[in-house]
Amino acid sequence: MFWASYLLAVLAIILAWPVPILLSRAQWPARSPFTAMLLWQAIALAGGLSMIGAMLVYGLEPVGDNLIAGLRALAGMVLFNAPTTALGFWHIFALSTAALLTAHLVFTLLLTYYKIQRQRRRHRELLALLASPSGQNAGTLVISHDSPVAYCLPGGARSVTVLSDGLMAALEPAELRAVLIHENAHLSQRHHLLLWAFAAWRQALPWLPTTRLAQESVNSLIEMLADDVALRTESKATLIKAIAIVASGSAGGAGAGDVRPSSPTLALSGLEAASGGPGSDAVRTAASRVSRLLTPQPPLPAAVRSAVMAGCVLLLALPTALLVVPGLLG
């Protein structure tokens, strides 16, 4: 238990700083966005588990030689007034910090979900007043807006894709199909759940720079995944032109009465770029996506993808093993 706590602490530090920084600067995620997405999720889960686990294991070390025994002893102290003399000040401090951090992460996750749902409900009410159904595509709404706008609003059976009439006038039929396929990919692949989780992580730990890097990287990766779905049926030239047209609307900013969401956790902004809404961030994201399409790189070899997948499993298995394997490392 003693050495396990230190190993968990070291793993938490590695996953909180150097690993996310290196991954955010790497070029290979654009070649395999799905694999990179899994790795980001593994880093986030393993990092949180290691951070909390290190404090929990250290705090329980005097009262048990494994996690189960330690938790039983702690339960006896809390529920049955068993003696607490075995726990020193720093052990109690570590246990309290682990409990507070766990509660903070869970509370932030639920609070973020509540805020997102409330904002989406208000946005849906606004669309009911200002948007009209598209006569061509079920589940698609059209807003009266001169700028090209495209995004989707998740909501289960009530999910909708929102287009502006300015966009529909600017796009050719094939380009419009590319936009709709892109947005439907966001919905079918449940990208809003990833955005919610990483947004909550950043809200919970805003002082940790890697939470910003992780959120930005995930926002970019979901756009690549949706682009790849659109490329199955539409040409690169078609998709590139659609991205450029919508990005021109993003650069123009919001006008009076604009109903576009400003947060990627409120709605998936799709071809507008999910990482920032209207403005320079959207233009930069669009530029990077166009560059990826213009200079395509071969996908990662299967062996490399398998190695990354194995790394994801190892990342989750290592802190779990250090926590639950009885008597591990003494």
mmCIF file of C-alpha atoms in Angstrom:
data_model
loop_
_atom_site.group_PDB
_atom_site.id
_atom_site.type_symbol
_atom_site.label_atom_id
_atom_site.label_comp_id
_atom_site.label_asym_id
_atom_site.label_seq_id
_atom_site.Cartn_x
_atom_site.Cartn_y
_atom_site.Cartn_z
ATOM 1 C CA MET A 1 0.000 0.000 0.000
ATOM 2 C CA PHE A 2 2.814 2.424 0.862
ATOM 3 C CA TRP A 3 4.666 2.061 -2.426
ATOM 4 C CA ALA A 4 1.433 1.794 -4.384
ATOM 5 C CA SER A 5 0.433 5.284 -3.218
ATOM 6 C CA TYR A 6 3.700 6.765 -4.452
ATOM 7 C CA LEU A 7 3.469 4.978 -7.789
ATOM 8 C CA LEU A 8 -0.082 6.275 -8.225
ATOM 9 C CA ALA A 9 1.114 9.800 -7.417
ATOM 10 C CA VAL A 10 3.887 9.568 -10.001
ATOM 11 C CA LEU A 11 1.441 8.230 -12.592
ATOM 12 C CA ALA A 12 -1.002 11.064 -11.822
ATOM 13 C CA ILE A 13 1.724 13.680 -12.346
ATOM 14 C CA ILE A 14 2.849 12.112 -15.636
ATOM 15 C CA LEU A 15 -0.719 11.961 -16.958
ATOM 16 C CA ALA A 16 -1.481 15.503 -15.770
ATOM 17 C CA TRP A 17 1.429 17.241 -17.434
ATOM 18 C CA PRO A 18 3.966 15.737 -19.880
ATOM 19 C CA VAL A 19 1.771 13.122 -21.565
ATOM 20 C CA PRO A 20 -1.112 15.481 -22.540
ATOM 21 C CA ILE A 21 1.334 18.149 -23.699
ATOM 22 C CA LEU A 22 3.188 15.687 -25.925
ATOM 23 C CA LEU A 23 -0.057 14.269 -27.317
ATOM 24 C CA SER A 24 -1.493 17.729 -28.046
ATOM 25 C CA ARG A 25 1.637 18.559 -30.070
ATOM 26 C CA ALA A 26 1.780 15.253 -31.939
ATOM 27 C CA GLN A 27 0.916 15.045 -35.641
ATOM 28 C CA TRP A 28 -0.328 11.458 -35.753
ATOM 29 C CA PRO A 29 -3.811 12.039 -34.217
ATOM 30 C CA ALA A 30 -4.950 13.579 -37.519
ATOM 31 C CA ARG A 31 -4.097 10.269 -39.197
ATOM 32 C CA SER A 32 -6.234 8.266 -36.787
ATOM 33 C CA PRO A 33 -8.636 10.527 -34.858
ATOM 34 C CA PHE A 34 -10.621 7.629 -33.404
ATOM 35 C CA THR A 35 -7.507 6.086 -31.875
ATOM 36 C CA ALA A 36 -6.388 9.457 -30.531
ATOM 37 C CA MET A 37 -9.838 10.020 -29.036
ATOM 38 C CA LEU A 38 -9.623 6.735 -27.136
ATOM 39 C CA LEU A 39 -6.177 7.683 -25.850
ATOM 40 C CA TRP A 40 -7.394 11.054 -24.560
ATOM 41 C CA GLN A 41 -10.227 9.320 -22.724
ATOM 42 C CA ALA A 42 -7.833 6.787 -21.208
ATOM 43 C CA ILE A 43 -5.505 9.576 -20.070
ATOM 44 C CA ALA A 44 -8.349 11.481 -18.429
ATOM 45 C CA LEU A 45 -9.810 8.440 -16.659
ATOM 46 C CA ALA A 46 -6.465 7.008 -15.561
ATOM 47 C CA GLY A 47 -5.237 10.426 -14.438
ATOM 48 C CA GLY A 48 -8.291 11.053 -12.282
ATOM 49 C CA LEU A 49 -8.183 7.543 -10.838
ATOM 50 C CA SER A 50 -4.476 7.874 -10.046
ATOM 51 C CA MET A 51 -4.883 11.300 -8.469
ATOM 52 C CA ILE A 52 -7.658 10.194 -6.148
ATOM 53 C CA GLY A 53 -6.224 6.717 -5.621
ATOM 54 C CA ALA A 54 -2.827 7.987 -4.511
ATOM 55 C CA MET A 55 -4.370 9.978 -1.666
ATOM 56 C CA LEU A 56 -6.826 7.229 -0.775
ATOM 57 C CA VAL A 57 -4.213 4.472 -0.615
ATOM 58 C CA TYR A 58 -1.787 6.626 1.370
ATOM 59 C CA GLY A 59 -4.497 7.573 3.853
ATOM 60 C CA LEU A 60 -5.565 3.944 4.390
ATOM 61 C CA GLU A 61 -2.043 2.519 4.605
ATOM 62 C CA PRO A 62 -1.894 2.390 8.448
ATOM 63 C CA VAL A 63 -5.175 0.437 8.781
ATOM 64 C CA GLY A 64 -4.967 -2.159 6.013
ATOM 65 C CA ASP A 65 -2.567 -3.915 3.677
ATOM 66 C CA ASN A 66 -4.964 -3.536 0.732
ATOM 67 C CA LEU A 67 -7.754 -1.214 -0.324
ATOM 68 C CA ILE A 68 -10.646 -3.433 0.775
ATOM 69 C CA ALA A 69 -9.217 -3.985 4.244
ATOM 70 C CA GLY A 70 -8.455 -0.293 4.584
ATOM 71 C CA LEU A 71 -11.964 0.739 3.549
ATOM 72 C CA ARG A 72 -13.480 -1.731 6.014
ATOM 73 C CA ALA A 73 -11.380 -0.294 8.800
ATOM 74 C CA LEU A 74 -12.336 3.241 7.781
ATOM 75 C CA ALA A 75 -16.019 2.306 7.709
ATOM 76 C CA GLY A 76 -15.682 0.950 11.237
ATOM 77 C CA MET A 77 -14.188 4.254 12.368
ATOM 78 C CA VAL A 78 -16.934 6.317 10.735
ATOM 79 C CA LEU A 79 -19.968 4.131 11.451
ATOM 80 C CA PHE A 80 -19.086 2.333 14.677
ATOM 81 C CA ASN A 81 -16.759 4.794 16.414
ATOM 82 C CA ALA A 82 -13.760 2.487 16.172
ATOM 83 C CA PRO A 83 -10.480 4.023 17.409
ATOM 84 C CA THR A 84 -8.772 6.354 14.927
ATOM 85 C CA THR A 85 -5.420 6.505 16.669
ATOM 86 C CA ALA A 86 -3.778 4.506 13.866
ATOM 87 C CA LEU A 87 -4.342 7.410 11.474
ATOM 88 C CA GLY A 88 -1.957 10.330 11.665
ATOM 89 C CA PHE A 89 -2.638 13.896 10.625
ATOM 90 C CA TRP A 90 -1.377 13.447 7.057
ATOM 91 C CA HIS A 91 -3.363 10.244 6.605
ATOM 92 C CA ILE A 92 -6.580 11.989 7.642
ATOM 93 C CA PHE A 93 -5.669 14.934 5.429
ATOM 94 C CA ALA A 94 -5.112 12.621 2.423
ATOM 95 C CA LEU A 95 -8.410 10.815 2.987
ATOM 96 C CA SER A 96 -10.293 14.097 3.329
ATOM 97 C CA THR A 97 -8.695 15.460 0.165
ATOM 98 C CA ALA A 98 -9.548 12.294 -1.769
ATOM 99 C CA ALA A 99 -13.175 12.502 -0.626
ATOM 100 C CA LEU A 100 -13.452 16.212 -1.436
ATOM 101 C CA LEU A 101 -11.839 15.812 -4.846
ATOM 102 C CA THR A 102 -14.129 12.905 -5.730
ATOM 103 C CA ALA A 103 -17.179 14.876 -4.646
ATOM 104 C CA HIS A 104 -15.938 17.927 -6.572
ATOM 105 C CA LEU A 105 -15.439 15.953 -9.803
ATOM 106 C CA VAL A 106 -18.826 14.231 -9.576
ATOM 107 C CA PHE A 107 -20.614 17.451 -8.634
ATOM 108 C CA THR A 108 -18.966 19.368 -11.480
ATOM 109 C CA LEU A 109 -19.887 16.634 -13.946
ATOM 110 C CA LEU A 110 -23.547 16.768 -12.869
ATOM 111 C CA LEU A 111 -23.614 20.561 -12.690
ATOM 112 C CA THR A 112 -22.127 20.853 -16.179
ATOM 113 C CA TYR A 113 -24.741 18.429 -17.481
ATOM 114 C CA TYR A 114 -27.522 20.442 -15.845
ATOM 115 C CA LYS A 115 -26.243 23.723 -17.303
ATOM 116 C CA ILE A 116 -25.879 22.232 -20.776
ATOM 117 C CA GLN A 117 -29.383 20.762 -20.680
ATOM 118 C CA ARG A 118 -30.856 24.044 -19.479
ATOM 119 C CA GLN A 119 -29.077 26.015 -22.197
ATOM 120 C CA ARG A 120 -30.122 23.530 -24.860
ATOM 121 C CA ARG A 121 -33.725 23.712 -23.697
ATOM 122 C CA ARG A 122 -33.674 27.498 -23.971
ATOM 123 C CA HIS A 123 -31.996 27.294 -27.347
ATOM 124 C CA ARG A 124 -34.621 24.824 -28.554
ATOM 125 C CA GLU A 125 -37.354 27.208 -27.397
ATOM 126 C CA LEU A 126 -35.679 30.012 -29.336
ATOM 127 C CA LEU A 127 -35.506 27.841 -32.439
ATOM 128 C CA ALA A 128 -39.214 27.081 -32.106
ATOM 129 C CA LEU A 129 -39.857 30.794 -32.515
ATOM 130 C CA LEU A 130 -37.278 31.694 -35.134
ATOM 131 C CA ALA A 131 -36.736 28.539 -37.200
ATOM 132 C CA SER A 132 -38.888 26.641 -39.650
ATOM 133 C CA PRO A 133 -38.683 23.005 -40.749
ATOM 134 C CA SER A 134 -36.744 22.200 -43.863
ATOM 135 C CA GLY A 135 -38.948 20.855 -46.595
ATOM 136 C CA GLN A 136 -36.183 18.556 -47.848
ATOM 137 C CA ASN A 137 -34.684 16.908 -44.775
ATOM 138 C CA ALA A 138 -36.419 15.568 -41.697
ATOM 139 C CA GLY A 139 -34.921 16.789 -38.443
ATOM 140 C CA THR A 140 -33.473 19.887 -40.103
ATOM 141 C CA LEU A 141 -34.462 23.435 -39.203
ATOM 142 C CA VAL A 142 -33.787 26.604 -41.158
ATOM 143 C CA ILE A 143 -33.170 29.994 -39.554
ATOM 144 C CA SER A 144 -33.377 33.319 -41.322
ATOM 145 C CA HIS A 145 -29.775 34.469 -41.328
ATOM 146 C CA ASP A 146 -27.669 35.910 -44.122
ATOM 147 C CA SER A 147 -24.420 34.349 -42.880
ATOM 148 C CA PRO A 148 -23.734 30.670 -43.565
ATOM 149 C CA VAL A 149 -24.461 28.791 -40.347
ATOM 150 C CA ALA A 150 -24.565 25.050 -39.637
ATOM 151 C CA TYR A 151 -24.683 23.157 -36.351
ATOM 152 C CA CYS A 152 -26.610 20.396 -34.655
ATOM 153 C CA LEU A 153 -28.457 20.476 -31.356
ATOM 154 C CA PRO A 154 -28.382 17.102 -29.562
ATOM 155 C CA GLY A 155 -31.452 15.938 -27.722
ATOM 156 C CA GLY A 156 -32.130 12.265 -28.312
ATOM 157 C CA ALA A 157 -35.235 11.893 -30.443
ATOM 158 C CA ARG A 158 -35.495 15.699 -30.565
ATOM 159 C CA SER A 159 -32.025 16.197 -32.063
ATOM 160 C CA VAL A 160 -32.019 18.661 -34.923
ATOM 161 C CA THR A 161 -29.621 20.079 -37.459
ATOM 162 C CA VAL A 162 -29.836 23.831 -37.901
ATOM 163 C CA LEU A 163 -28.950 25.586 -41.152
ATOM 164 C CA SER A 164 -29.283 29.209 -42.180
ATOM 165 C CA ASP A 165 -30.995 30.181 -45.383
ATOM 166 C CA GLY A 166 -27.809 32.062 -46.231
ATOM 167 C CA LEU A 167 -25.909 28.787 -46.116
ATOM 168 C CA MET A 168 -28.471 26.942 -48.191
ATOM 169 C CA ALA A 169 -28.303 29.658 -50.848
ATOM 170 C CA ALA A 170 -24.505 29.538 -50.923
ATOM 171 C CA LEU A 171 -24.094 25.756 -51.188
ATOM 172 C CA GLU A 172 -24.482 23.452 -54.121
ATOM 173 C CA PRO A 173 -26.599 20.316 -53.517
ATOM 174 C CA ALA A 174 -23.530 18.099 -52.999
ATOM 175 C CA GLU A 175 -22.033 20.573 -50.552
ATOM 176 C CA LEU A 176 -25.292 20.736 -48.628
ATOM 177 C CA ARG A 177 -25.311 16.941 -48.433
ATOM 178 C CA ALA A 178 -21.777 17.048 -47.029
ATOM 179 C CA VAL A 179 -22.907 19.479 -44.327
ATOM 180 C CA LEU A 180 -25.877 17.323 -43.348
ATOM 181 C CA ILE A 181 -23.816 14.122 -43.301
ATOM 182 C CA HIS A 182 -21.218 15.871 -41.138
ATOM 183 C CA GLU A 183 -23.820 17.049 -38.648
ATOM 184 C CA ASN A 184 -25.584 13.688 -38.550
ATOM 185 C CA ALA A 185 -22.226 12.061 -37.797
ATOM 186 C CA HIS A 186 -21.913 14.268 -34.711
ATOM 187 C CA LEU A 187 -25.312 13.074 -33.528
ATOM 188 C CA SER A 188 -24.964 9.388 -34.388
ATOM 189 C CA GLN A 189 -21.521 9.119 -32.805
ATOM 190 C CA ARG A 190 -22.699 10.910 -29.643
ATOM 191 C CA HIS A 191 -19.953 13.526 -29.774
ATOM 192 C CA HIS A 192 -21.884 15.716 -27.355
ATOM 193 C CA LEU A 193 -21.160 13.218 -24.576
ATOM 194 C CA LEU A 194 -17.417 13.575 -25.136
ATOM 195 C CA LEU A 195 -17.694 17.349 -25.151
ATOM 196 C CA TRP A 196 -19.673 17.225 -21.917
ATOM 197 C CA ALA A 197 -17.110 15.023 -20.142
ATOM 198 C CA PHE A 198 -14.082 17.067 -21.167
ATOM 199 C CA ALA A 199 -15.839 20.361 -20.520
ATOM 200 C CA ALA A 200 -16.627 19.151 -17.004
ATOM 201 C CA TRP A 201 -13.014 18.067 -16.516
ATOM 202 C CA ARG A 202 -11.833 21.530 -17.461
ATOM 203 C CA GLN A 203 -14.438 23.193 -15.236
ATOM 204 C CA ALA A 204 -13.410 21.001 -12.310
ATOM 205 C CA LEU A 205 -9.665 21.583 -12.702
ATOM 206 C CA PRO A 206 -9.263 24.936 -14.490
ATOM 207 C CA TRP A 207 -5.838 25.454 -12.901
ATOM 208 C CA LEU A 208 -4.511 22.404 -14.745
ATOM 209 C CA PRO A 209 -3.357 23.559 -18.212
ATOM 210 C CA THR A 210 -3.735 20.094 -19.674
ATOM 211 C CA THR A 211 -7.501 20.171 -19.205
ATOM 212 C CA ARG A 212 -7.603 22.998 -21.763
ATOM 213 C CA LEU A 213 -5.322 21.075 -24.122
ATOM 214 C CA ALA A 214 -7.473 17.975 -23.779
ATOM 215 C CA GLN A 215 -10.720 19.829 -24.470
ATOM 216 C CA GLU A 216 -9.295 21.621 -27.511
ATOM 217 C CA SER A 217 -7.836 18.400 -28.895
ATOM 218 C CA VAL A 218 -11.088 16.497 -28.426
ATOM 219 C CA ASN A 219 -13.047 19.299 -30.100
ATOM 220 C CA SER A 220 -10.728 19.071 -33.099
ATOM 221 C CA LEU A 221 -10.834 15.270 -33.226
ATOM 222 C CA ILE A 222 -14.620 15.081 -33.349
ATOM 223 C CA GLU A 223 -14.552 17.424 -36.342
ATOM 224 C CA MET A 224 -12.093 15.113 -38.083
ATOM 225 C CA LEU A 225 -14.271 12.108 -37.328
ATOM 226 C CA ALA A 226 -17.326 13.844 -38.787
ATOM 227 C CA ASP A 227 -15.301 14.934 -41.827
ATOM 228 C CA ASP A 228 -14.244 11.339 -42.432
ATOM 229 C CA VAL A 229 -17.867 10.217 -42.418
ATOM 230 C CA ALA A 230 -18.772 12.881 -44.975
ATOM 231 C CA LEU A 231 -15.868 11.781 -47.182
ATOM 232 C CA ARG A 232 -17.386 8.318 -47.539
ATOM 233 C CA THR A 233 -19.995 9.689 -49.930
ATOM 234 C CA GLU A 234 -18.788 13.154 -50.964
ATOM 235 C CA SER A 235 -15.551 14.301 -52.560
ATOM 236 C CA LYS A 236 -12.785 16.186 -50.787
ATOM 237 C CA ALA A 237 -13.296 19.194 -53.028
ATOM 238 C CA THR A 238 -16.964 19.323 -52.065
ATOM 239 C CA LEU A 239 -16.229 19.104 -48.346
ATOM 240 C CA ILE A 240 -13.412 21.647 -48.509
ATOM 241 C CA LYS A 241 -15.649 24.173 -50.230
ATOM 242 C CA ALA A 242 -18.408 23.597 -47.654
ATOM 243 C CA ILE A 243 -15.928 24.114 -44.796
ATOM 244 C CA ALA A 244 -14.634 27.320 -46.378
ATOM 245 C CA ILE A 245 -18.124 28.727 -46.907
ATOM 246 C CA VAL A 246 -19.248 28.040 -43.346
ATOM 247 C CA ALA A 247 -15.953 29.353 -41.957
ATOM 248 C CA SER A 248 -16.592 32.629 -43.761
ATOM 249 C CA GLY A 249 -19.785 32.943 -41.747
ATOM 250 C CA SER A 250 -17.900 32.157 -38.525
ATOM 251 C CA ALA A 251 -15.392 34.896 -39.246
ATOM 252 C CA GLY A 252 -18.212 37.380 -39.720
ATOM 253 C CA GLY A 253 -19.318 37.080 -36.102
ATOM 254 C CA ALA A 254 -22.818 37.146 -34.717
ATOM 255 C CA GLY A 255 -25.454 39.599 -35.772
ATOM 256 C CA ALA A 256 -28.537 40.872 -34.057
ATOM 257 C CA GLY A 257 -30.951 38.090 -33.223
ATOM 258 C CA ASP A 258 -28.340 35.414 -33.905
ATOM 259 C CA VAL A 259 -29.393 32.082 -32.418
ATOM 260 C CA ARG A 260 -26.086 30.328 -32.961
ATOM 261 C CA PRO A 261 -24.671 28.696 -29.822
ATOM 262 C CA SER A 262 -21.463 30.183 -28.444
ATOM 263 C CA SER A 263 -20.437 27.026 -26.604
ATOM 264 C CA PRO A 264 -19.568 23.657 -28.169
ATOM 265 C CA THR A 265 -21.168 21.925 -25.196
ATOM 266 C CA LEU A 266 -24.484 23.608 -25.939
ATOM 267 C CA ALA A 267 -24.620 22.493 -29.547
ATOM 268 C CA LEU A 268 -22.197 20.791 -31.880
ATOM 269 C CA SER A 269 -21.219 23.489 -34.295
ATOM 270 C CA GLY A 270 -20.137 21.045 -36.950
ATOM 271 C CA LEU A 271 -18.623 22.675 -40.019
ATOM 272 C CA GLU A 272 -18.478 25.924 -38.100
ATOM 273 C CA ALA A 273 -15.760 24.217 -35.973
ATOM 274 C CA ALA A 274 -16.625 22.861 -32.575
ATOM 275 C CA SER A 275 -13.712 24.401 -30.756
ATOM 276 C CA GLY A 276 -14.835 27.938 -30.430
ATOM 277 C CA GLY A 277 -17.945 29.165 -32.179
ATOM 278 C CA PRO A 278 -17.843 32.372 -34.227
ATOM 279 C CA GLY A 279 -14.480 34.091 -34.458
ATOM 280 C CA SER A 280 -10.818 33.472 -35.053
ATOM 281 C CA ASP A 281 -10.782 30.096 -33.252
ATOM 282 C CA ALA A 282 -13.340 28.725 -35.687
ATOM 283 C CA VAL A 283 -11.347 30.027 -38.636
ATOM 284 C CA ARG A 284 -8.136 28.452 -37.318
ATOM 285 C CA THR A 285 -9.878 25.142 -36.783
ATOM 286 C CA ALA A 286 -11.387 25.259 -40.260
ATOM 287 C CA ALA A 287 -7.953 26.055 -41.713
ATOM 288 C CA SER A 288 -6.391 23.053 -39.990
ATOM 289 C CA ARG A 289 -9.172 20.790 -41.259
ATOM 290 C CA VAL A 290 -8.797 22.064 -44.807
ATOM 291 C CA SER A 291 -5.037 21.535 -44.562
ATOM 292 C CA ARG A 292 -5.646 17.950 -43.434
ATOM 293 C CA LEU A 293 -7.880 17.357 -46.437
ATOM 294 C CA LEU A 294 -5.518 19.033 -48.916
ATOM 295 C CA THR A 295 -2.420 17.185 -47.695
ATOM 296 C CA PRO A 296 -3.746 13.806 -46.621
ATOM 297 C CA GLN A 297 -1.468 11.491 -44.676
ATOM 298 C CA PRO A 298 -1.749 7.711 -44.757
ATOM 299 C CA PRO A 299 -3.631 6.227 -41.807
ATOM 300 C CA LEU A 300 -1.615 4.812 -38.975
ATOM 301 C CA PRO A 301 -0.473 1.226 -39.588
ATOM 302 C CA ALA A 302 -2.633 -1.381 -37.916
ATOM 303 C CA ALA A 303 0.266 -2.397 -35.677
ATOM 304 C CA VAL A 304 0.648 1.155 -34.383
ATOM 305 C CA ARG A 305 -3.087 1.509 -33.765
ATOM 306 C CA SER A 306 -3.051 -1.788 -31.889
ATOM 307 C CA ALA A 307 -0.122 -0.586 -29.794
ATOM 308 C CA VAL A 308 -1.976 2.612 -28.889
ATOM 309 C CA MET A 309 -5.083 0.586 -27.992
ATOM 310 C CA ALA A 310 -2.951 -1.658 -25.795
ATOM 311 C CA GLY A 311 -1.526 1.480 -24.186
ATOM 312 C CA CYS A 312 -5.057 2.672 -23.419
ATOM 313 C CA VAL A 313 -5.877 -0.614 -21.732
ATOM 314 C CA LEU A 314 -2.616 -0.490 -19.790
ATOM 315 C CA LEU A 315 -3.289 3.074 -18.668
ATOM 316 C CA LEU A 316 -6.610 2.007 -17.170
ATOM 317 C CA ALA A 317 -5.364 -1.319 -15.821
ATOM 318 C CA LEU A 318 -2.284 0.012 -14.009
ATOM 319 C CA PRO A 319 -3.966 2.350 -11.495
ATOM 320 C CA THR A 320 -6.791 -0.154 -11.068
ATOM 321 C CA ALA A 321 -4.314 -2.895 -10.244
ATOM 322 C CA LEU A 322 -2.427 -0.684 -7.809
ATOM 323 C CA LEU A 323 -5.713 0.036 -6.068
ATOM 324 C CA VAL A 324 -7.451 -3.329 -5.907
ATOM 325 C CA VAL A 325 -4.881 -6.137 -6.070
ATOM 326 C CA PRO A 326 -4.556 -7.362 -2.475
ATOM 327 C CA GLY A 327 -1.168 -6.821 -0.901
ATOM 328 C CA LEU A 328 0.387 -5.451 -4.086
ATOM 329 C CA LEU A 329 3.896 -4.123 -3.377
ATOM 330 C CA GLY A 330 3.410 -4.579 0.307
#
